[in-house]
């Protein structure tokens, strides 16, 4: 192996080892998602449900009505 490649490999390995040691000794602090993730999800679901419930009840849509069999043609006028 070339001396430059060997030196680069050892530097990379040493950097990885230092990073691993530094992260192992650090205390885990909860992130935003650890603290508030479930509450944000539940709040979003509640807001989604509330808005769509309001929209669907205020539009006066006649659900499930089909004109098939209920519409009769008029007599043709000549």
PDB file of C-alpha atoms in Angstrom:
ATOM      1  CA  UNK A   1       0.000   0.000   0.000  1.00  0.00           C
ATOM      2  CA  UNK A   2       1.261   3.501  -0.730  1.00  0.00           C
ATOM      3  CA  UNK A   3       2.364   5.526   2.274  1.00  0.00           C
ATOM      4  CA  UNK A   4      -0.103   8.352   1.498  1.00  0.00           C
ATOM      5  CA  UNK A   5      -3.039   5.947   1.286  1.00  0.00           C
ATOM      6  CA  UNK A   6      -1.991   4.228   4.520  1.00  0.00           C
ATOM      7  CA  UNK A   7      -1.771   7.585   6.309  1.00  0.00           C
ATOM      8  CA  UNK A   8      -5.159   8.677   4.988  1.00  0.00           C
ATOM      9  CA  UNK A   9      -6.728   5.392   6.101  1.00  0.00           C
ATOM     10  CA  UNK A  10      -5.315   5.740   9.604  1.00  0.00           C
ATOM     11  CA  UNK A  11      -6.535   9.349   9.857  1.00  0.00           C
ATOM     12  CA  UNK A  12     -10.043   8.347   8.817  1.00  0.00           C
ATOM     13  CA  UNK A  13     -10.062   5.430  11.268  1.00  0.00           C
ATOM     14  CA  UNK A  14      -8.783   7.644  14.064  1.00  0.00           C
ATOM     15  CA  UNK A  15     -11.460  10.264  13.301  1.00  0.00           C
ATOM     16  CA  UNK A  16     -14.188   7.629  13.399  1.00  0.00           C
ATOM     17  CA  UNK A  17     -12.883   6.329  16.726  1.00  0.00           C
ATOM     18  CA  UNK A  18     -12.787   9.831  18.215  1.00  0.00           C
ATOM     19  CA  UNK A  19     -16.322  10.514  17.046  1.00  0.00           C
ATOM     20  CA  UNK A  20     -17.595   7.253  18.522  1.00  0.00           C
ATOM     21  CA  UNK A  21     -15.925   7.916  21.870  1.00  0.00           C
ATOM     22  CA  UNK A  22     -17.199  11.494  21.988  1.00  0.00           C
ATOM     23  CA  UNK A  23     -20.789  10.423  21.265  1.00  0.00           C
ATOM     24  CA  UNK A  24     -20.664   7.564  23.756  1.00  0.00           C
ATOM     25  CA  UNK A  25     -19.763   9.923  26.618  1.00  0.00           C
ATOM     26  CA  UNK A  26     -22.326  12.554  25.737  1.00  0.00           C
ATOM     27  CA  UNK A  27     -25.639  12.586  27.586  1.00  0.00           C
ATOM     28  CA  UNK A  28     -28.648  12.081  25.352  1.00  0.00           C
ATOM     29  CA  UNK A  29     -30.777  15.206  25.254  1.00  0.00           C
ATOM     30  CA  UNK A  30     -34.314  14.733  23.955  1.00  0.00           C
ATOM     31  CA  UNK A  31     -34.922  16.425  20.628  1.00  0.00           C
ATOM     32  CA  UNK A  32     -38.026  18.349  19.634  1.00  0.00           C
ATOM     33  CA  UNK A  33     -39.574  15.167  18.249  1.00  0.00           C
ATOM     34  CA  UNK A  34     -38.836  13.266  21.458  1.00  0.00           C
ATOM     35  CA  UNK A  35     -40.483  15.986  23.538  1.00  0.00           C
ATOM     36  CA  UNK A  36     -43.442  17.054  21.413  1.00  0.00           C
ATOM     37  CA  UNK A  37     -43.808  14.514  18.595  1.00  0.00           C
ATOM     38  CA  UNK A  38     -46.920  12.757  19.888  1.00  0.00           C
ATOM     39  CA  UNK A  39     -48.634  15.995  20.891  1.00  0.00           C
ATOM     40  CA  UNK A  40     -48.000  17.586  17.489  1.00  0.00           C
ATOM     41  CA  UNK A  41     -49.342  14.471  15.771  1.00  0.00           C
ATOM     42  CA  UNK A  42     -52.485  14.384  17.927  1.00  0.00           C
ATOM     43  CA  UNK A  43     -53.023  18.129  17.535  1.00  0.00           C
ATOM     44  CA  UNK A  44     -52.747  17.840  13.765  1.00  0.00           C
ATOM     45  CA  UNK A  45     -55.167  14.921  13.665  1.00  0.00           C
ATOM     46  CA  UNK A  46     -57.663  16.829  15.816  1.00  0.00           C
ATOM     47  CA  UNK A  47     -57.387  19.932  13.642  1.00  0.00           C
ATOM     48  CA  UNK A  48     -57.774  17.868  10.454  1.00  0.00           C
ATOM     49  CA  UNK A  49     -60.875  16.139  11.822  1.00  0.00           C
ATOM     50  CA  UNK A  50     -62.417  19.377  13.076  1.00  0.00           C
ATOM     51  CA  UNK A  51     -61.942  21.266   9.821  1.00  0.00           C
ATOM     52  CA  UNK A  52     -63.295  18.451   7.627  1.00  0.00           C
ATOM     53  CA  UNK A  53     -66.252  17.867   9.938  1.00  0.00           C
ATOM     54  CA  UNK A  54     -67.130  21.548   9.694  1.00  0.00           C
ATOM     55  CA  UNK A  55     -66.716  21.608   5.907  1.00  0.00           C
ATOM     56  CA  UNK A  56     -68.770  18.477   5.325  1.00  0.00           C
ATOM     57  CA  UNK A  57     -71.618  19.593   7.581  1.00  0.00           C
ATOM     58  CA  UNK A  58     -71.838  23.151   6.216  1.00  0.00           C
ATOM     59  CA  UNK A  59     -71.819  22.445   2.470  1.00  0.00           C
ATOM     60  CA  UNK A  60     -75.343  20.971   2.383  1.00  0.00           C
ATOM     61  CA  UNK A  61     -74.291  18.135   0.130  1.00  0.00           C
ATOM     62  CA  UNK A  62     -77.026  15.579  -0.402  1.00  0.00           C
ATOM     63  CA  UNK A  63     -75.112  12.390   0.143  1.00  0.00           C
ATOM     64  CA  UNK A  64     -76.043   9.187  -1.588  1.00  0.00           C
ATOM     65  CA  UNK A  65     -78.815  10.474  -3.810  1.00  0.00           C
ATOM     66  CA  UNK A  66     -78.770   9.089  -7.317  1.00  0.00           C
ATOM     67  CA  UNK A  67     -81.048  10.204 -10.148  1.00  0.00           C
ATOM     68  CA  UNK A  68     -81.133   6.684 -11.587  1.00  0.00           C
ATOM     69  CA  UNK A  69     -84.719   5.460 -11.528  1.00  0.00           C
ATOM     70  CA  UNK A  70     -86.063   8.711 -10.077  1.00  0.00           C
ATOM     71  CA  UNK A  71     -85.896  11.007 -13.087  1.00  0.00           C
ATOM     72  CA  UNK A  72     -88.673  10.497 -15.612  1.00  0.00           C
ATOM     73  CA  UNK A  73     -88.469  12.028 -19.074  1.00  0.00           C
ATOM     74  CA  UNK A  74     -91.058  14.625 -20.121  1.00  0.00           C
ATOM     75  CA  UNK A  75     -93.398  14.108 -22.994  1.00  0.00           C
ATOM     76  CA  UNK A  76     -92.067  15.510 -26.256  1.00  0.00           C
ATOM     77  CA  UNK A  77     -93.911  18.585 -27.499  1.00  0.00           C
ATOM     78  CA  UNK A  78     -94.273  18.921 -31.252  1.00  0.00           C
TER      79      UNK A  78
END
